[in-house]
Coordinates of C-alpha atoms in Angstrom, one line a residue:
Chain A
M866 CA -16.7 -40.5 26.5
T867 CA -14.9 -37.5 27.7
Q868 CA -12.9 -38.2 30.8
R869 CA -14.9 -36.7 33.7
Q870 CA -13.4 -34.2 36.0
D871 CA -13.3 -35.0 39.7
A872 CA -16.3 -33.7 41.5
P873 CA -15.2 -31.6 44.5
D874 CA -18.6 -30.2 44.6
G875 CA -20.0 -33.4 46.1
L876 CA -22.3 -33.9 43.2
Q877 CA -20.7 -37.0 41.8
D878 CA -22.7 -40.2 42.1
R879 CA -20.7 -43.1 41.1
L880 CA -23.7 -45.5 40.8
V881 CA -25.6 -43.1 38.6
S882 CA -22.6 -42.7 36.4
E883 CA -22.1 -46.4 36.2
W884 CA -25.7 -46.9 35.1
Y885 CA -25.4 -44.1 32.7
A886 CA -22.4 -45.8 31.2
Q887 CA -24.4 -48.9 30.7
L888 CA -26.6 -47.1 28.2
E889 CA -26.0 -47.8 24.5
P890 CA -22.8 -45.9 23.5
V891 CA -24.4 -44.5 20.3
Q892 CA -22.2 -42.7 17.9
P893 CA -23.0 -40.5 14.9
S894 CA -23.1 -42.2 11.5
V895 CA -19.9 -42.7 9.5
E896 CA -21.4 -40.6 6.7
L897 CA -22.0 -37.8 9.0
D898 CA -18.5 -37.9 10.3
A899 CA -17.1 -37.9 6.8
A900 CA -19.3 -34.9 5.8
I901 CA -18.3 -32.9 8.7
L902 CA -14.6 -33.6 8.3
A903 CA -14.7 -32.9 4.6
A904 CA -16.3 -29.5 5.3
A905 CA -13.7 -28.8 7.9
R906 CA -10.8 -29.6 5.6
K907 CA -12.4 -27.5 2.9
E908 CA -12.8 -24.6 5.2
A909 CA -9.2 -24.9 6.3
G910 CA -8.1 -24.6 2.7
A911 CA -6.0 -27.8 3.0
G912 CA -3.1 -25.9 4.4
P913 CA -2.1 -23.2 6.9
R914 CA -3.0 -19.7 6.2
P915 CA -0.1 -17.7 4.8
A916 CA 1.8 -15.6 7.2
G917 CA 0.9 -11.9 7.1
T918 CA -2.9 -12.3 6.7
G919 CA -5.6 -11.0 8.8
A920 CA -4.7 -9.0 11.7
T921 CA -1.0 -9.4 11.0
R922 CA -1.4 -7.7 7.6
Q923 CA -3.5 -4.9 9.1
R924 CA -0.7 -4.1 11.5
W925 CA 1.8 -3.2 8.8
F926 CA -0.5 -2.3 5.9
I927 CA -1.5 1.2 7.1
P928 CA 2.0 2.4 8.1
L929 CA 3.4 1.0 4.9
S930 CA 0.9 2.7 2.7
T931 CA 1.4 6.0 4.6
A932 CA 5.2 5.8 4.1
A933 CA 4.7 5.0 0.4
G934 CA 2.5 8.0 0.0
L935 CA 4.9 10.3 1.6
L936 CA 7.8 9.0 -0.5
L937 CA 5.7 9.5 -3.6
A938 CA 4.9 13.1 -2.7
V939 CA 8.5 13.9 -1.9
A940 CA 9.6 12.4 -5.2
I941 CA 7.0 14.5 -7.1
V942 CA 8.1 17.7 -5.4
W943 CA 11.7 16.9 -6.1
K944 CA 11.0 16.2 -9.7
M945 CA 9.0 19.4 -10.2
D946 CA 11.8 21.3 -8.6
L947 CA 14.2 19.8 -11.2
L948 CA 11.9 20.7 -14.1
N949 CA 11.4 24.2 -12.9
P950 CA 14.7 25.5 -11.6
R951 CA 14.4 28.6 -9.6
D952 CA 17.9 29.8 -10.0
L953 CA 18.5 30.5 -13.7
S954 CA 21.6 32.5 -12.9
A955 CA 23.4 29.3 -12.0
P956 CA 26.2 28.4 -14.4
V957 CA 24.9 26.5 -17.4
S958 CA 26.5 24.6 -20.1
I959 CA 28.5 26.9 -22.4
A960 CA 28.9 24.3 -25.0
V961 CA 27.6 25.4 -28.4
A962 CA 25.7 22.9 -30.4
P963 CA 27.4 22.2 -33.7
D964 CA 24.1 22.9 -35.5
A965 CA 24.1 26.4 -34.1
V966 CA 27.2 27.4 -36.1
Q967 CA 26.1 25.8 -39.3
P968 CA 25.3 27.9 -42.3
P969 CA 21.7 29.2 -42.4
A970 CA 20.7 26.6 -44.9
A971 CA 21.0 23.9 -42.3
N972 CA 19.1 25.7 -39.6
D973 CA 15.7 24.9 -40.8
Q974 CA 16.3 21.3 -39.9
L975 CA 17.6 22.4 -36.6
V976 CA 14.4 24.1 -35.7
A977 CA 12.4 21.2 -36.8
K978 CA 14.3 18.6 -34.7
A979 CA 14.7 20.7 -31.7
P980 CA 11.7 19.4 -29.7
A981 CA 13.0 15.8 -30.0
E982 CA 16.2 16.8 -28.5
Q983 CA 14.9 18.8 -25.6
L984 CA 14.1 15.8 -23.5
S985 CA 17.4 14.1 -23.8
P986 CA 19.3 14.8 -20.6
R987 CA 23.0 15.1 -20.9
V988 CA 26.0 15.9 -18.9
T989 CA 27.7 19.0 -20.2
E990 CA 31.2 17.9 -19.5
S991 CA 30.8 14.7 -21.5
A992 CA 28.9 16.2 -24.3
A993 CA 31.0 19.3 -24.8
P994 CA 33.9 17.7 -26.7
E995 CA 31.6 16.1 -29.2
I996 CA 29.2 18.9 -29.8
S997 CA 31.4 22.0 -29.6
R998 CA 34.6 20.3 -30.7
R999 CA 36.5 22.0 -28.0
A1000 CA 38.9 20.5 -25.6
P1001 CA 37.5 20.3 -22.1
G1002 CA 40.7 21.4 -20.5
E1003 CA 40.8 24.6 -22.3
R1004 CA 37.6 25.9 -20.9
V1005 CA 37.8 28.9 -18.5
D1006 CA 34.8 29.7 -16.4
A1007 CA 34.4 33.3 -15.3
T1008 CA 31.9 32.5 -12.6
E1009 CA 34.7 31.2 -10.3
T1010 CA 34.9 34.4 -8.5
P1011 CA 36.4 34.7 -5.0
Q1012 CA 33.0 35.8 -3.6
K1013 CA 30.9 33.1 -5.1
P1014 CA 32.8 30.1 -6.5
V1015 CA 30.7 28.1 -8.8
A1016 CA 31.4 24.7 -10.1
P1017 CA 32.3 25.0 -13.8
V1018 CA 30.5 21.8 -14.7
Q1019 CA 26.8 21.4 -14.2
I1020 CA 24.3 18.9 -15.2
A1021 CA 22.3 20.5 -18.0
R1022 CA 18.7 20.8 -16.9
K1023 CA 15.8 20.1 -19.3
S1024 CA 14.8 23.7 -19.4
E1025 CA 18.3 24.5 -20.5
E1026 CA 18.4 21.9 -23.2
K1027 CA 16.2 23.9 -25.5
Q1028 CA 17.9 24.2 -28.8
P1029 CA 19.0 27.8 -29.4
V1030 CA 16.7 29.5 -31.8
M1031 CA 18.2 30.9 -35.0
M1032 CA 16.7 34.3 -35.3
E1033 CA 15.6 35.4 -38.7
Q1034 CA 16.5 32.1 -40.3
A1035 CA 13.5 30.4 -38.8
E1036 CA 11.2 32.9 -40.5
P1037 CA 13.2 34.8 -43.0
Q1038 CA 10.3 36.9 -44.1
V1039 CA 10.1 38.5 -40.6
V1040 CA 13.5 40.0 -40.8
G1041 CA 14.6 41.7 -37.6
S1042 CA 11.5 40.8 -35.6
M1043 CA 11.1 38.2 -32.9
A1044 CA 11.2 35.0 -34.9
M1045 CA 11.5 32.8 -31.9
A1046 CA 10.3 29.4 -31.2
P1047 CA 7.4 29.2 -28.7
E1048 CA 9.5 27.7 -26.0
A1049 CA 12.1 30.5 -26.3
D1050 CA 9.4 33.1 -26.4
A1051 CA 7.9 31.8 -23.3
G1052 CA 11.2 32.5 -21.4
M1053 CA 11.3 36.1 -22.3
S1054 CA 10.5 38.8 -19.8
E1055 CA 8.0 41.5 -20.5
T1056 CA 10.8 44.1 -20.6
E1057 CA 12.6 42.2 -23.2
R1058 CA 9.6 41.6 -25.2
A1059 CA 8.7 45.3 -25.3
L1060 CA 12.3 46.2 -26.1
E1061 CA 12.3 43.7 -28.9
L1062 CA 9.2 45.0 -30.5
A1063 CA 10.6 48.6 -30.4
Q1064 CA 13.8 47.4 -31.9
A1065 CA 12.1 45.4 -34.6
Q1066 CA 11.3 48.3 -36.9
L1067 CA 14.8 49.7 -36.6
D1068 CA 16.4 46.3 -37.3
R1069 CA 14.2 45.8 -40.4
E1070 CA 15.4 49.1 -41.9
R1071 CA 19.1 48.4 -41.1
R1072 CA 18.9 44.9 -42.5
E1073 CA 17.5 46.1 -45.7
S1074 CA 20.4 48.5 -46.1
V1075 CA 23.0 45.8 -45.2
Q1076 CA 21.5 43.4 -47.6
S1077 CA 21.5 45.9 -50.3
A1078 CA 25.2 46.7 -49.7
A1079 CA 26.1 43.0 -49.7
V1080 CA 24.6 42.3 -53.2
G1081 CA 27.4 41.2 -55.5
S1082 CA 29.8 40.5 -52.7
A1083 CA 31.7 37.2 -52.8
A1084 CA 31.8 37.0 -49.0
P1085 CA 28.4 37.8 -47.6
E1086 CA 27.9 38.3 -43.9
L1087 CA 27.7 35.1 -41.9
A1088 CA 24.5 35.9 -40.2
P1089 CA 22.0 38.6 -40.7
Q1090 CA 22.0 39.4 -37.0
S1091 CA 20.6 42.8 -36.2
Q1092 CA 22.9 45.8 -35.9
P1093 CA 23.3 48.1 -32.9
A1094 CA 22.8 51.8 -32.9
D1095 CA 26.5 52.5 -33.2
S1096 CA 27.4 50.2 -36.0
R1097 CA 30.3 52.2 -37.2
L1098 CA 32.7 50.2 -34.9
P1099 CA 33.5 46.6 -35.8
F1100 CA 31.8 44.1 -33.5
P1101 CA 34.9 43.1 -31.6
E1102 CA 35.4 46.7 -30.7
R1103 CA 31.9 47.1 -29.5
F1104 CA 32.1 43.8 -27.6
K1105 CA 35.1 45.2 -25.6
Q1106 CA 32.8 47.9 -24.3
I1107 CA 30.5 45.5 -22.4
R1108 CA 30.9 45.1 -18.7
V1109 CA 29.7 42.6 -16.2
G1110 CA 26.6 44.0 -14.6
M1111 CA 25.3 45.7 -17.7
E1112 CA 21.6 45.3 -18.3
R1113 CA 20.3 43.2 -21.1
A1114 CA 18.9 46.3 -22.8
Q1115 CA 22.3 47.9 -22.7
I1116 CA 23.8 44.8 -24.4
L1117 CA 21.2 44.9 -27.0
S1118 CA 21.9 48.6 -27.6
L1119 CA 25.6 48.0 -27.8
L1120 CA 25.9 44.7 -29.7
G1121 CA 22.5 44.5 -31.4
R1122 CA 20.3 41.5 -31.7
P1123 CA 22.0 38.2 -31.1
K1124 CA 22.2 35.4 -33.7
L1125 CA 21.2 32.8 -31.1
H1126 CA 19.5 33.4 -27.9
K1127 CA 18.0 31.8 -24.8
P1128 CA 16.7 33.6 -21.8
E1129 CA 20.0 33.0 -20.0
W1130 CA 22.4 33.8 -22.8
W1131 CA 22.8 35.5 -26.1
E1132 CA 25.3 34.5 -28.8
Y1133 CA 26.8 36.6 -31.6
H1134 CA 28.8 35.4 -34.5
W1135 CA 31.3 37.6 -36.2
M1136 CA 33.8 37.0 -38.9
P1137 CA 35.6 39.5 -41.2
Q1138 CA 34.6 39.4 -44.8
A1139 CA 38.2 38.6 -45.8
M1140 CA 38.0 35.4 -43.9
A1141 CA 34.6 34.2 -45.0
S1142 CA 35.7 30.6 -45.4
A1143 CA 37.0 30.3 -41.9
E1144 CA 35.0 29.5 -38.7
P1145 CA 33.3 32.6 -37.2
T1146 CA 34.2 34.0 -33.9
V1147 CA 31.4 33.3 -31.4
Y1148 CA 30.7 35.8 -28.6
R1149 CA 28.3 34.6 -26.0
V1150 CA 27.0 36.6 -23.1
Y1151 CA 25.2 35.3 -20.0
F1152 CA 22.6 37.0 -18.0
D1153 CA 21.2 36.4 -14.5
K1154 CA 17.7 36.6 -13.3
Q1155 CA 18.0 40.3 -12.9
E1156 CA 18.7 40.6 -16.6
R1157 CA 22.3 41.7 -16.0
L1158 CA 25.4 40.4 -17.6
V1159 CA 27.2 38.0 -15.4
R1160 CA 29.9 36.7 -17.8
Y1161 CA 30.7 36.2 -21.4
E1162 CA 33.0 34.2 -23.5
V1163 CA 34.7 34.4 -26.9
T1164 CA 35.4 31.4 -29.1
E1165 CA 37.5 32.0 -32.2
G1166 CA 36.9 29.4 -34.8
R1167 CA 37.1 25.9 -33.5
Q1168 CA 39.0 26.8 -30.5
A1169 CA 37.8 26.3 -27.0
P1170 CA 35.8 29.2 -25.6
V1171 CA 37.7 31.8 -23.6
T1172 CA 35.7 33.2 -20.8
A1173 CA 36.4 36.7 -19.7
V1174 CA 37.1 37.7 -16.3
P1175 CA 34.2 39.5 -14.8
G1176 CA 34.5 43.2 -14.7
T1177 CA 36.5 43.8 -17.8
A1178 CA 35.9 42.9 -21.4
D1179 CA 39.4 43.5 -22.4
K1180 CA 40.7 40.2 -21.1
K1181 CA 40.0 36.9 -22.9
Chain B
M197 CA -8.7 -25.3 18.0
L198 CA -6.0 -22.7 17.6
S199 CA -4.1 -25.0 15.3
Y200 CA -7.2 -25.5 13.2
R201 CA -7.8 -21.8 13.1
D202 CA -4.4 -21.5 11.6
G203 CA -5.2 -23.9 8.9
D204 CA -4.2 -27.3 10.4
A205 CA -7.1 -29.6 9.3
H206 CA -5.7 -32.5 11.2
A207 CA -6.1 -30.6 14.4
F208 CA -9.8 -30.5 13.8
E209 CA -9.9 -34.2 13.3
V210 CA -8.4 -34.7 16.7
L211 CA -10.9 -32.5 18.3
Y212 CA -13.7 -34.1 16.5
L213 CA -12.8 -37.6 17.4
R214 CA -12.4 -36.6 21.0
H215 CA -15.8 -35.0 21.3
K216 CA -18.0 -36.5 18.7
G217 CA -19.5 -39.3 20.9
G218 CA -20.3 -37.2 23.9
L219 CA -21.9 -34.4 21.8
Y220 CA -23.9 -36.8 19.7
R221 CA -25.3 -38.5 22.9
Y222 CA -25.9 -35.1 24.4
F223 CA -28.3 -34.3 21.6
L224 CA -29.7 -37.8 21.4
R225 CA -30.5 -38.0 25.1
Q226 CA -32.0 -34.5 25.0
T227 CA -34.2 -35.0 22.0
G228 CA -34.8 -38.7 21.9
N229 CA -34.8 -38.5 18.2
R230 CA -31.9 -39.8 16.2
G231 CA -32.6 -37.9 13.1
L232 CA -33.0 -34.6 15.0
A233 CA -30.0 -35.4 17.0
E234 CA -27.8 -35.8 13.9
E235 CA -29.2 -32.6 12.4
L236 CA -28.4 -30.6 15.6
Y237 CA -25.1 -32.3 16.0
Q238 CA -24.0 -31.5 12.4
D239 CA -25.1 -27.8 12.8
V240 CA -23.0 -27.4 15.9
W241 CA -19.9 -28.8 14.2
M242 CA -20.4 -26.6 11.2
R243 CA -20.7 -23.6 13.4
V244 CA -17.3 -24.6 14.9
V245 CA -15.9 -24.9 11.4
R246 CA -17.2 -21.6 10.1
A247 CA -16.2 -19.7 13.3
R248 CA -12.6 -20.9 13.2
E249 CA -11.1 -17.6 12.1
R250 CA -12.9 -15.8 14.9
Y251 CA -12.1 -18.3 17.6
E252 CA -10.5 -16.9 20.6
V253 CA -9.5 -18.7 23.7
R254 CA -11.9 -17.7 26.3
A255 CA -12.7 -21.0 27.9
K256 CA -12.0 -24.7 27.4
F257 CA -12.9 -25.9 24.0
T258 CA -15.3 -28.4 25.6
T259 CA -17.1 -25.6 27.3
Y260 CA -17.2 -23.6 24.0
L261 CA -18.5 -26.7 22.1
Y262 CA -21.2 -27.5 24.5
H263 CA -22.2 -23.8 24.8
L264 CA -22.8 -23.9 21.0
A265 CA -24.7 -27.1 21.5
H266 CA -26.9 -25.6 24.3
N267 CA -27.7 -22.6 22.2
R268 CA -28.6 -24.8 19.2
L269 CA -30.8 -26.9 21.3
I270 CA -32.6 -23.9 22.8
D271 CA -33.1 -22.5 19.2
H272 CA -34.6 -25.8 18.3
Y273 CA -37.0 -25.8 21.3
R274 CA -38.1 -22.3 20.7
R275 CA -38.6 -22.8 17.0
K276 CA -40.6 -25.9 17.7
N277 CA -42.8 -24.2 20.3
P278 CA -42.2 -20.5 20.9
E279 CA -43.9 -20.6 24.2
I280 CA -41.8 -23.4 25.6
S281 CA -39.7 -22.7 28.6
L282 CA -37.4 -25.1 30.2
S283 CA -38.9 -26.0 33.5
Y284 CA -36.6 -26.3 36.4
E285 CA -37.7 -27.7 39.7
D286 CA -34.8 -26.1 41.5
D287 CA -36.9 -25.7 44.6
E288 CA -37.9 -29.2 44.8
A289 CA -37.3 -30.3 48.3
G290 CA -36.4 -33.7 49.8
W291 CA -33.6 -34.7 47.5
E292 CA -31.3 -35.1 50.6
S293 CA -33.7 -37.7 52.0
L294 CA -33.3 -39.9 49.0
P295 CA -31.5 -43.1 49.5
A296 CA -27.8 -43.1 49.0
A297 CA -26.4 -44.6 46.0
A298 CA -25.8 -48.3 46.1
H299 CA -22.3 -49.5 45.5
H300 CA -23.1 -52.8 44.0
A301 CA -24.6 -53.8 40.7
P302 CA -27.1 -56.6 40.0
D303 CA -25.4 -59.8 38.9
E304 CA -28.0 -61.2 36.7
Q305 CA -27.8 -60.0 33.1
V306 CA -31.6 -59.8 32.7
E307 CA -31.9 -57.8 35.8
R308 CA -29.2 -55.5 34.5
Q309 CA -30.9 -54.9 31.2
R310 CA -34.0 -54.1 33.1
M311 CA -32.2 -51.6 35.3
V312 CA -30.6 -50.0 32.3
Q313 CA -33.9 -49.5 30.6
R314 CA -35.3 -48.2 33.8
F315 CA -32.4 -45.7 34.1
K316 CA -32.9 -44.6 30.5
E317 CA -36.6 -43.9 31.1
A318 CA -35.7 -42.1 34.3
L319 CA -33.3 -39.9 32.4
E320 CA -35.8 -39.2 29.7
T321 CA -38.3 -38.1 32.2
L322 CA -36.1 -35.6 33.8
P323 CA -36.8 -31.9 33.2
A324 CA -34.8 -30.8 30.3
A325 CA -32.6 -28.4 32.2
Q326 CA -31.8 -31.0 34.8
R327 CA -31.1 -33.6 32.2
E328 CA -28.9 -31.2 30.3
A329 CA -26.9 -30.4 33.4
F330 CA -26.5 -34.1 34.0
L331 CA -25.4 -34.8 30.4
L332 CA -23.0 -32.0 30.5
R333 CA -21.4 -33.5 33.5
E334 CA -21.5 -37.1 32.1
E335 CA -20.8 -36.5 28.4
G336 CA -18.9 -33.3 28.4
G337 CA -17.1 -33.9 31.7
L338 CA -17.8 -30.3 32.7
G339 CA -17.5 -29.0 36.2
L340 CA -20.1 -26.9 37.9
D341 CA -18.6 -23.7 36.7
D342 CA -18.4 -24.8 33.1
I343 CA -22.0 -26.2 33.3
A344 CA -23.2 -22.9 34.6
E345 CA -21.3 -21.0 31.8
T346 CA -22.5 -23.3 29.1
M347 CA -26.2 -23.0 30.2
G348 CA -25.9 -19.3 30.9
V349 CA -26.8 -19.5 34.5
N350 CA -25.1 -18.9 37.8
R351 CA -23.2 -21.6 39.6
E352 CA -25.9 -22.2 42.3
T353 CA -28.5 -22.7 39.7
A354 CA -26.4 -25.2 37.9
K355 CA -25.6 -26.9 41.1
S356 CA -29.3 -27.2 41.9
R357 CA -30.2 -28.6 38.6
L358 CA -27.5 -31.2 38.8
R359 CA -28.5 -32.2 42.3
Y360 CA -32.2 -32.7 41.3
A361 CA -31.1 -34.7 38.4
L362 CA -29.0 -37.0 40.4
S363 CA -31.5 -37.4 43.2
K364 CA -34.3 -38.4 40.7
L365 CA -32.1 -40.8 38.9
R366 CA -31.0 -42.4 42.3
K367 CA -34.6 -42.6 43.3
Q368 CA -35.6 -44.4 40.1
L369 CA -32.7 -46.8 40.5
A370 CA -33.7 -47.5 44.1
E371 CA -37.2 -48.1 43.2
G372 CA -36.1 -50.5 40.5
E373 CA -34.0 -52.5 42.9
D374 CA -37.0 -52.8 45.1

């Protein structure tokens, strides 16, 4: 019997309680006790509830899920920003892939394997010695101007990892026209596209004349890159005429169509016929988002590139 | 009960052993039927078990337990006879004129057994509400406030029911001694 409280209310009758206590002290059956206790143990799960359940879990679940959602959103935005850089005028890798200077016969393979290489991120500084076979210490970056110093080494972005397109070799039958890979074509501006189309006809005619002149020659031209309007001057002389700030159309008029190109740079190869067995001299020009020349560099043979000081093409 | 809510099955066993006799007799005295008493008794304990995760400390566990028992008993009465209403003779007069409780017990065993039986019959003849108030006091050890809360009435009503129960039982005992 449960121990009775005192009865300050005056309603306690000891005699009645004594007589009540004389009644048979009946108890529930043992089977009933066992059944109830078994059900209780089963309900309790034979162990304490793990911490963090019920109301405790509800307290932190909502803030945690909110924070996780915000973190995911920030990560996605950051990733998209990396994949779609807004500032294409920023210094980019000036390393030239070895495939780009291979003879035309090897360039078909280059175009075919380009998509597989696009997604492999790399650090320009570490990749340059292997790819371009140039000493890193010999590199000179023209973007380090007093007004706007720029770090010479940048992490190559995926959009910049696109393999340069070998013009004309990709589709030899379309000589002088825009034989560009789809990814390279997508990066062209409307102005450039229109200019290219207008230039195509002229290039085709000039190429035909160059090819006809080269027939029987033991040292053919390295690359059938298109010729500029004033093709009487040798390429190095014409290259000296370019200036930082020139528009892309002016470069095209002066130097002709590049051998390799991407939206942010063009590359020309030149080599005198008397030195056909040597490495070509590589001229590369860089453009900003306004389609203007920002810098250029010259690489003679296997030497490290020499970047010109902005403002003059005479210095190497 | 808080320990059991948190998964300590042993805590329930302690509670059960402490209250099982009183609760069982509460039902048995109220119904007078052993089988029915066991059924109601088991139902109440199973309600305690199932409600363990929702248990909050609002009153003593004893009050909580007998409140469940009271509700289960009322459900039984109403299911058995929807028109039934517990009759309370709260306004019954004259209880104060009843003889005071005697402070001695009969010596003879036969006479004692007779008195016990008489008391039992007196208890059974009490109105249900008065008997319940008495059993809550005797078996549950509840005070007036807890009896009132358990039965869902105010304190004065509970007090009145308990008074009538005690007076009638005393009266029966006095008549038996005569």
